[in-house]
PDB file of C-alpha atoms in Angstrom:
ATOM      1  CA  MET V 212     -89.261 124.185-133.002  1.00  0.00           C
ATOM      2  CA  GLU V 213     -85.485 124.281-132.929  1.00  0.00           C
ATOM      3  CA  VAL V 214     -83.875 125.584-129.779  1.00  0.00           C
ATOM      4  CA  GLN V 215     -80.372 127.038-130.046  1.00  0.00           C
ATOM      5  CA  GLY V 216     -77.935 126.711-127.173  1.00  0.00           C
ATOM      6  CA  ILE V 217     -76.893 129.940-125.521  1.00  0.00           C
ATOM      7  CA  GLY V 218     -73.293 130.514-124.555  1.00  0.00           C
ATOM      8  CA  ALA V 219     -71.794 127.402-126.086  1.00  0.00           C
ATOM      9  CA  ASP V 220     -70.734 129.026-129.319  1.00  0.00           C
ATOM     10  CA  GLU V 221     -70.499 132.662-128.200  1.00  0.00           C
ATOM     11  CA  PRO V 222     -67.317 134.421-129.366  1.00  0.00           C
ATOM     12  CA  ARG V 223     -64.760 135.194-126.689  1.00  0.00           C
ATOM     13  CA  PHE V 224     -63.533 138.757-126.639  1.00  0.00           C
ATOM     14  CA  LEU V 225     -60.194 140.001-125.342  1.00  0.00           C
ATOM     15  CA  PHE V 226     -61.712 141.650-122.272  1.00  0.00           C
ATOM     16  CA  SER V 227     -64.566 139.126-121.736  1.00  0.00           C
ATOM     17  CA  SER V 228     -63.081 137.734-118.524  1.00  0.00           C
ATOM     18  CA  PRO V 229     -61.275 139.542-115.670  1.00  0.00           C
ATOM     19  CA  SER V 230     -58.732 136.717-115.590  1.00  0.00           C
ATOM     20  CA  THR V 231     -57.425 137.786-119.004  1.00  0.00           C
ATOM     21  CA  TRP V 232     -56.892 141.441-118.032  1.00  0.00           C
ATOM     22  CA  PRO V 233     -53.307 141.088-116.636  1.00  0.00           C
ATOM     23  CA  ARG V 234     -52.168 139.280-119.775  1.00  0.00           C
ATOM     24  CA  THR V 235     -53.880 141.837-121.995  1.00  0.00           C
ATOM     25  CA  CYS V 236     -52.302 144.748-120.094  1.00  0.00           C
ATOM     26  CA  LEU V 237     -48.878 143.112-120.411  1.00  0.00           C
ATOM     27  CA  ILE V 238     -49.296 142.721-124.192  1.00  0.00           C
ATOM     28  CA  ILE V 239     -50.375 146.355-124.562  1.00  0.00           C
ATOM     29  CA  THR V 240     -47.435 147.555-122.438  1.00  0.00           C
ATOM     30  CA  LEU V 241     -44.959 145.560-124.522  1.00  0.00           C
ATOM     31  CA  LEU V 242     -46.413 146.924-127.757  1.00  0.00           C
ATOM     32  CA  LEU V 243     -46.221 150.510-126.485  1.00  0.00           C
ATOM     33  CA  SER V 244     -42.642 149.988-125.307  1.00  0.00           C
ATOM     34  CA  LEU V 245     -41.665 148.570-128.690  1.00  0.00           C
ATOM     35  CA  TRP V 246     -43.272 151.501-130.482  1.00  0.00           C
ATOM     36  CA  SER V 247     -41.596 154.099-128.256  1.00  0.00           C
ATOM     37  CA  ALA V 248     -38.209 152.382-128.734  1.00  0.00           C
ATOM     38  CA  GLN V 249     -38.584 152.663-132.492  1.00  0.00           C
ATOM     39  CA  GLY V 250     -39.686 156.319-132.374  1.00  0.00           C
ATOM     40  CA  LEU V 251     -37.722 159.422-133.218  1.00  0.00           C
ATOM     41  CA  GLU V 252     -35.549 160.870-130.461  1.00  0.00           C
ATOM     42  CA  MET V 253     -33.996 164.331-130.343  1.00  0.00           C
ATOM     43  CA  SER V 254     -30.990 165.062-128.116  1.00  0.00           C
ATOM     44  CA  THR V 255     -29.044 168.210-127.224  1.00  0.00           C
ATOM     45  CA  GLY V 256     -26.274 166.283-125.459  1.00  0.00           C
ATOM     46  CA  LYS V 257     -25.579 165.086-121.941  1.00  0.00           C
ATOM     47  CA  VAL V 258     -25.087 168.700-120.767  1.00  0.00           C
ATOM     48  CA  PRO V 259     -27.956 170.670-122.360  1.00  0.00           C
ATOM     49  CA  PHE V 260     -26.746 174.119-121.295  1.00  0.00           C
ATOM     50  CA  LEU V 261     -23.800 176.437-121.898  1.00  0.00           C
ATOM     51  CA  GLU V 262     -22.378 179.559-120.298  1.00  0.00           C
ATOM     52  CA  ALA V 263     -20.579 181.617-122.966  1.00  0.00           C
ATOM     53  CA  LEU V 264     -18.765 184.929-123.123  1.00  0.00           C
ATOM     54  CA  ASN V 265     -20.460 187.891-124.762  1.00  0.00           C
ATOM     55  CA  GLY V 266     -19.134 188.267-128.331  1.00  0.00           C
ATOM     56  CA  SER V 267     -18.000 184.661-128.699  1.00  0.00           C
ATOM     57  CA  THR V 268     -19.283 182.007-131.125  1.00  0.00           C
ATOM     58  CA  VAL V 269     -21.214 179.069-129.696  1.00  0.00           C
ATOM     59  CA  LEU V 270     -22.397 175.692-130.919  1.00  0.00           C
ATOM     60  CA  LEU V 271     -25.938 174.559-130.172  1.00  0.00           C
ATOM     61  CA  PRO V 272     -25.828 170.760-130.565  1.00  0.00           C
ATOM     62  CA  CYS V 273     -28.704 168.550-131.652  1.00  0.00           C
ATOM     63  CA  THR V 274     -28.852 165.002-133.010  1.00  0.00           C
ATOM     64  CA  TYR V 275     -31.670 162.636-133.880  1.00  0.00           C
ATOM     65  CA  THR V 276     -32.077 158.855-133.906  1.00  0.00           C
ATOM     66  CA  SER V 277     -34.799 156.584-135.251  1.00  0.00           C
ATOM     67  CA  CYS V 278     -34.895 152.783-135.358  1.00  0.00           C
ATOM     68  CA  ILE V 279     -37.545 152.750-138.081  1.00  0.00           C
ATOM     69  CA  GLY V 280     -35.718 155.211-140.348  1.00  0.00           C
ATOM     70  CA  ILE V 281     -36.864 158.598-141.576  1.00  0.00           C
ATOM     71  CA  LYS V 282     -38.683 159.958-144.598  1.00  0.00           C
ATOM     72  CA  ASN V 283     -39.149 163.691-145.114  1.00  0.00           C
ATOM     73  CA  LEU V 284     -38.060 164.407-141.568  1.00  0.00           C
ATOM     74  CA  TYR V 285     -39.052 167.963-140.719  1.00  0.00           C
ATOM     75  CA  PHE V 286     -36.891 169.789-138.158  1.00  0.00           C
ATOM     76  CA  ASN V 287     -36.437 173.290-136.866  1.00  0.00           C
ATOM     77  CA  TRP V 288     -34.771 175.335-134.156  1.00  0.00           C
ATOM     78  CA  GLN V 289     -36.903 177.723-132.102  1.00  0.00           C
ATOM     79  CA  PHE V 290     -35.944 180.470-129.651  1.00  0.00           C
ATOM     80  CA  ASN V 291     -38.105 181.195-126.612  1.00  0.00           C
ATOM     81  CA  ASP V 292     -38.323 184.998-126.552  1.00  0.00           C
ATOM     82  CA  ASN V 293     -40.153 185.713-123.266  1.00  0.00           C
ATOM     83  CA  GLY V 294     -42.763 183.066-123.991  1.00  0.00           C
ATOM     84  CA  THR V 295     -42.982 183.671-127.741  1.00  0.00           C
ATOM     85  CA  MET V 296     -41.431 180.924-129.872  1.00  0.00           C
ATOM     86  CA  GLN V 297     -39.430 182.349-132.783  1.00  0.00           C
ATOM     87  CA  LYS V 298     -38.103 180.153-135.564  1.00  0.00           C
ATOM     88  CA  VAL V 299     -34.343 180.178-135.942  1.00  0.00           C
ATOM     89  CA  CYS V 300     -34.072 177.776-138.887  1.00  0.00           C
ATOM     90  CA  GLU V 301     -35.958 174.879-140.507  1.00  0.00           C
ATOM     91  CA  SER V 302     -35.645 172.286-143.242  1.00  0.00           C
ATOM     92  CA  VAL V 303     -36.603 168.775-144.362  1.00  0.00           C
ATOM     93  CA  ILE V 304     -34.357 165.708-144.652  1.00  0.00           C
ATOM     94  CA  PRO V 305     -35.757 163.452-147.427  1.00  0.00           C
ATOM     95  CA  LEU V 306     -34.121 160.160-146.383  1.00  0.00           C
ATOM     96  CA  ASP V 307     -31.388 158.775-144.145  1.00  0.00           C
ATOM     97  CA  GLY V 308     -27.971 160.061-145.212  1.00  0.00           C
ATOM     98  CA  MET V 309     -29.354 162.819-147.440  1.00  0.00           C
ATOM     99  CA  GLU V 310     -28.606 166.448-146.668  1.00  0.00           C
ATOM    100  CA  PRO V 311     -31.466 168.878-145.997  1.00  0.00           C
ATOM    101  CA  HIS V 312     -32.034 171.303-148.846  1.00  0.00           C
ATOM    102  CA  PRO V 313     -32.655 174.102-148.580  1.00  0.00           C
ATOM    103  CA  VAL V 314     -32.157 175.226-144.964  1.00  0.00           C
ATOM    104  CA  SER V 315     -34.111 178.373-144.183  1.00  0.00           C
ATOM    105  CA  ILE V 316     -32.464 180.757-141.666  1.00  0.00           C
ATOM    106  CA  PHE V 317     -34.690 183.272-139.855  1.00  0.00           C
ATOM    107  CA  ARG V 318     -32.240 184.801-137.366  1.00  0.00           C
ATOM    108  CA  GLN V 319     -29.082 186.809-137.911  1.00  0.00           C
ATOM    109  CA  ARG V 320     -25.639 185.385-137.188  1.00  0.00           C
ATOM    110  CA  VAL V 321     -26.965 181.797-137.338  1.00  0.00           C
ATOM    111  CA  GLU V 322     -25.304 179.088-139.450  1.00  0.00           C
ATOM    112  CA  PHE V 323     -26.495 175.509-139.971  1.00  0.00           C
ATOM    113  CA  ILE V 324     -23.591 173.057-139.626  1.00  0.00           C
ATOM    114  CA  GLY V 325     -25.475 169.760-139.462  1.00  0.00           C
ATOM    115  CA  ASN V 326     -24.455 166.533-141.156  1.00  0.00           C
ATOM    116  CA  SER V 327     -27.156 163.999-142.027  1.00  0.00           C
ATOM    117  CA  GLU V 328     -24.656 161.138-142.218  1.00  0.00           C
ATOM    118  CA  GLN V 329     -24.115 161.662-138.480  1.00  0.00           C
ATOM    119  CA  ASN V 330     -27.768 162.528-137.782  1.00  0.00           C
ATOM    120  CA  ASN V 331     -26.553 165.980-136.786  1.00  0.00           C
ATOM    121  CA  ILE V 332     -28.701 169.125-137.107  1.00  0.00           C
ATOM    122  CA  SER V 333     -26.618 171.485-134.954  1.00  0.00           C
ATOM    123  CA  ILE V 334     -26.286 175.246-135.492  1.00  0.00           C
ATOM    124  CA  LEU V 335     -23.705 177.960-134.787  1.00  0.00           C
ATOM    125  CA  ILE V 336     -24.444 181.429-133.462  1.00  0.00           C
ATOM    126  CA  TRP V 337     -21.743 183.975-134.278  1.00  0.00           C
ATOM    127  CA  ASN V 338     -20.806 186.927-132.034  1.00  0.00           C
ATOM    128  CA  ILE V 339     -23.480 186.232-129.440  1.00  0.00           C
ATOM    129  CA  THR V 340     -25.091 189.060-127.477  1.00  0.00           C
ATOM    130  CA  PHE V 341     -27.257 189.163-124.383  1.00  0.00           C
ATOM    131  CA  ASP V 342     -30.304 189.083-126.668  1.00  0.00           C
ATOM    132  CA  ASP V 343     -29.304 185.551-127.682  1.00  0.00           C
ATOM    133  CA  GLN V 344     -29.567 184.311-124.108  1.00  0.00           C
ATOM    134  CA  GLY V 345     -32.404 181.890-123.379  1.00  0.00           C
ATOM    135  CA  GLN V 346     -33.865 178.513-124.285  1.00  0.00           C
ATOM    136  CA  TYR V 347     -33.537 176.975-127.747  1.00  0.00           C
ATOM    137  CA  THR V 348     -35.728 174.044-128.800  1.00  0.00           C
ATOM    138  CA  CYS V 349     -34.594 171.472-131.353  1.00  0.00           C
ATOM    139  CA  PHE V 350     -37.796 170.071-132.874  1.00  0.00           C
ATOM    140  CA  GLY V 351     -38.385 167.092-135.160  1.00  0.00           C
ATOM    141  CA  ARG V 352     -41.322 165.304-136.781  1.00  0.00           C
ATOM    142  CA  ASN V 353     -41.065 162.041-138.728  1.00  0.00           C
ATOM    143  CA  PRO V 354     -44.052 161.283-141.004  1.00  0.00           C
ATOM    144  CA  LYS V 355     -43.380 157.578-140.499  1.00  0.00           C
ATOM    145  CA  GLU V 356     -44.693 158.057-136.951  1.00  0.00           C
ATOM    146  CA  LYS V 357     -47.950 159.589-138.178  1.00  0.00           C
ATOM    147  CA  GLY V 358     -47.157 163.117-137.109  1.00  0.00           C
ATOM    148  CA  LYS V 359     -45.697 162.558-133.613  1.00  0.00           C
ATOM    149  CA  ASN V 360     -43.645 165.532-132.406  1.00  0.00           C
ATOM    150  CA  HIS V 361     -40.304 165.308-130.581  1.00  0.00           C
ATOM    151  CA  SER V 362     -38.071 168.000-129.144  1.00  0.00           C
ATOM    152  CA  ALA V 363     -35.099 168.733-126.887  1.00  0.00           C
ATOM    153  CA  ILE V 364     -34.168 171.981-125.137  1.00  0.00           C
ATOM    154  CA  PHE V 365     -30.758 173.681-124.929  1.00  0.00           C
ATOM    155  CA  THR V 366     -30.174 176.660-122.622  1.00  0.00           C
ATOM    156  CA  LEU V 367     -27.661 179.402-123.501  1.00  0.00           C
ATOM    157  CA  MET V 368     -26.380 181.798-120.833  1.00  0.00           C
ATOM    158  CA  VAL V 369     -24.373 184.873-121.891  1.00  0.00           C
ATOM    159  CA  VAL V 370     -22.007 186.587-119.437  1.00  0.00           C
ATOM    160  CA  ASP V 371     -19.557 189.508-119.470  1.00  0.00           C
ATOM    161  CA  GLU V 372     -16.777 187.377-118.090  1.00  0.00           C
ATOM    162  CA  LEU V 373     -16.459 183.740-117.227  1.00  0.00           C
ATOM    163  CA  ARG V 374     -16.588 182.951-113.548  1.00  0.00           C
ATOM    164  CA  VAL V 375     -13.359 181.786-111.934  1.00  0.00           C
ATOM    165  CA  VAL V 376     -13.961 178.528-110.147  1.00  0.00           C
ATOM    166  CA  ASP V 377     -12.660 178.540-106.566  1.00  0.00           C
ATOM    167  CA  ASN V 378     -10.592 175.389-106.207  1.00  0.00           C
ATOM    168  CA  THR V 379      -9.416 176.098-102.647  1.00  0.00           C
ATOM    169  CA  LEU V 380     -11.512 173.360-101.079  1.00  0.00           C
ATOM    170  CA  THR V 381     -10.476 170.885-103.770  1.00  0.00           C
ATOM    171  CA  ILE V 382      -6.798 171.722-103.238  1.00  0.00           C
ATOM    172  CA  ILE V 383      -7.161 171.311 -99.453  1.00  0.00           C
ATOM    173  CA  ILE V 384      -8.862 167.922 -99.828  1.00  0.00           C
ATOM    174  CA  ALA V 385      -6.299 166.750-102.395  1.00  0.00           C
ATOM    175  CA  SER V 386      -3.430 167.889-100.158  1.00  0.00           C
ATOM    176  CA  ALA V 387      -4.911 166.133 -97.133  1.00  0.00           C
ATOM    177  CA  VAL V 388      -5.410 162.888 -99.047  1.00  0.00           C
ATOM    178  CA  GLY V 389      -1.922 163.106-100.545  1.00  0.00           C
ATOM    179  CA  GLY V 390      -0.394 163.765 -97.127  1.00  0.00           C
ATOM    180  CA  ALA V 391      -2.252 160.821 -95.601  1.00  0.00           C
ATOM    181  CA  ILE V 392      -1.043 158.522 -98.377  1.00  0.00           C
ATOM    182  CA  ALA V 393       2.557 159.756 -97.993  1.00  0.00           C
ATOM    183  CA  LEU V 394       2.387 159.241 -94.217  1.00  0.00           C
ATOM    184  CA  LEU V 395       1.042 155.725 -94.667  1.00  0.00           C
ATOM    185  CA  MET V 396       3.793 154.856 -97.147  1.00  0.00           C
ATOM    186  CA  THR V 397       6.452 156.247 -94.776  1.00  0.00           C
ATOM    187  CA  PHE V 398       5.030 154.194 -91.909  1.00  0.00           C
ATOM    188  CA  MET V 399       5.096 151.023 -94.005  1.00  0.00           C
ATOM    189  CA  LEU V 400       8.690 151.660 -95.097  1.00  0.00           C
ATOM    190  CA  VAL V 401       9.864 152.251 -91.494  1.00  0.00           C
ATOM    191  CA  LYS V 402       7.979 149.181 -90.312  1.00  0.00           C
ATOM    192  CA  ASN V 403       9.548 146.973 -92.988  1.00  0.00           C
ATOM    193  CA  PHE V 404      13.023 148.374 -92.212  1.00  0.00           C
ATOM    194  CA  ILE V 405      12.632 147.668 -88.466  1.00  0.00           C
ATOM    195  CA  LEU V 406      11.405 144.139 -89.161  1.00  0.00           C
ATOM    196  CA  PHE V 407      14.387 143.589 -91.460  1.00  0.00           C
ATOM    197  CA  VAL V 408      16.863 144.792 -88.794  1.00  0.00           C
ATOM    198  CA  LEU V 409      15.261 142.603 -86.103  1.00  0.00           C
ATOM    199  CA  PHE V 410      15.391 139.612 -88.421  1.00  0.00           C
ATOM    200  CA  LYS V 411      19.084 140.173 -89.104  1.00  0.00           C
ATOM    201  CA  ILE V 412      19.834 140.540 -85.363  1.00  0.00           C
ATOM    202  CA  GLU V 413      17.945 137.345 -84.575  1.00  0.00           C
ATOM    203  CA  GLU V 414      19.766 135.531 -87.381  1.00  0.00           C
ATOM    204  CA  LYS V 415      23.125 136.735 -86.061  1.00  0.00           C
ATOM    205  CA  LYS V 416      22.275 135.503 -82.548  1.00  0.00           C
ATOM    206  CA  LYS V 417      21.347 132.077 -83.893  1.00  0.00           C
ATOM    207  CA  ILE V 418      24.649 131.825 -85.763  1.00  0.00           C
ATOM    208  CA  GLU V 419      26.651 132.875 -82.678  1.00  0.00           C
ATOM    209  CA  CYS V 420      24.749 130.335 -80.590  1.00  0.00           C
ATOM    210  CA  LEU V 421      25.493 127.557 -83.053  1.00  0.00           C
ATOM    211  CA  VAL V 422      29.211 128.484 -83.148  1.00  0.00           C
ATOM    212  CA  SER V 423      29.403 128.579 -79.358  1.00  0.00           C
ATOM    213  CA  SER V 424      27.668 125.203 -79.010  1.00  0.00           C
ATOM    214  CA  SER V 425      29.983 123.646 -81.577  1.00  0.00           C
ATOM    215  CA  ALA V 426      33.067 124.994 -79.756  1.00  0.00           C
ATOM    216  CA  GLU V 427      31.888 123.634 -76.399  1.00  0.00           C
ATOM    217  CA  GLU V 428      31.254 120.180 -77.869  1.00  0.00           C
ATOM    218  CA  THR V 429      34.757 120.141 -79.385  1.00  0.00           C
ATOM    219  CA  HIS V 430      36.317 121.194 -76.070  1.00  0.00           C
ATOM    220  CA  ASN V 431      34.418 118.502 -74.138  1.00  0.00           C
ATOM    221  CA  VAL V 432      35.558 115.758 -76.538  1.00  0.00           C
ATOM    222  CA  SER V 433      39.199 116.848 -76.264  1.00  0.00           C
ATOM    223  CA  GLY V 434      39.053 116.969 -72.469  1.00  0.00           C
ATOM    224  CA  SER V 435      37.585 113.491 -72.200  1.00  0.00           C
ATOM    225  CA  LYS V 436      40.393 112.048 -74.304  1.00  0.00           C
ATOM    226  CA  ALA V 437      43.086 113.731 -72.232  1.00  0.00           C
ATOM    227  CA  SER V 438      41.718 112.565 -68.866  1.00  0.00           C
ATOM    228  CA  LYS V 439      41.476 108.878 -69.839  1.00  0.00           C
ATOM    229  CA  PRO V 440      44.160 106.800 -67.805  1.00  0.00           C
ATOM    230  CA  PRO V 441      46.844 104.979 -69.812  1.00  0.00           C
ATOM    231  CA  THR V 442      46.565 101.238 -70.234  1.00  0.00           C
ATOM    232  CA  PRO V 443      49.275  99.380 -68.127  1.00  0.00           C
ATOM    233  CA  LYS V 444      51.840  97.400 -70.055  1.00  0.00           C
ATOM    234  CA  LYS V 445      51.972  93.639 -69.554  1.00  0.00           C
ATOM    235  CA  LYS V 446      55.246  92.192 -68.267  1.00  0.00           C
TER     236      LYS V 446
END
């Protein structure tokens, strides 16, 4: 009877040993990070909110980026009306650099001004009213990502008049800093002037001392010659 060894030729699985778990987790994390870096991203700018005057025209910005490219990218704008999401516009971009056609508009006074060459799907709202105030969601879905959804929110605030920013504190701080800098510069100028005057005075004293010493030496030499007795003549 043939006896087969147990364990010698058993296949080793990825999670068969606890010692392999850290390496496996690291590989999975790197793969997820790579996938998320290649995914679609929607952005409504660094400042995703705006306070605008009633009756004015506003721009709602939105751009998209994708490292893996797009194909039949579906996008839309939605308005949050007290918890109910209402479509503002929607369309599909076939490929990178191609313009969406057609763009369906579902809300009055809305104009699509996007540019696919710049990955821009922004919209304009003309003559805004207080009914236009609220949150707008820029939504995108790239079929290359197997139906993953992405979105970014932009908040619009409508006011009767724009608030005047009180710059009193800023002016006080700027004046104080400017005054301190001017005082410091004045102090440095006075200090340098005083040092210059003292240097000139010290230099003048040294010159006078040298002249006086030279005159005394000359006088001493002349006096020594005059006081020397004459040599007697030989007869």
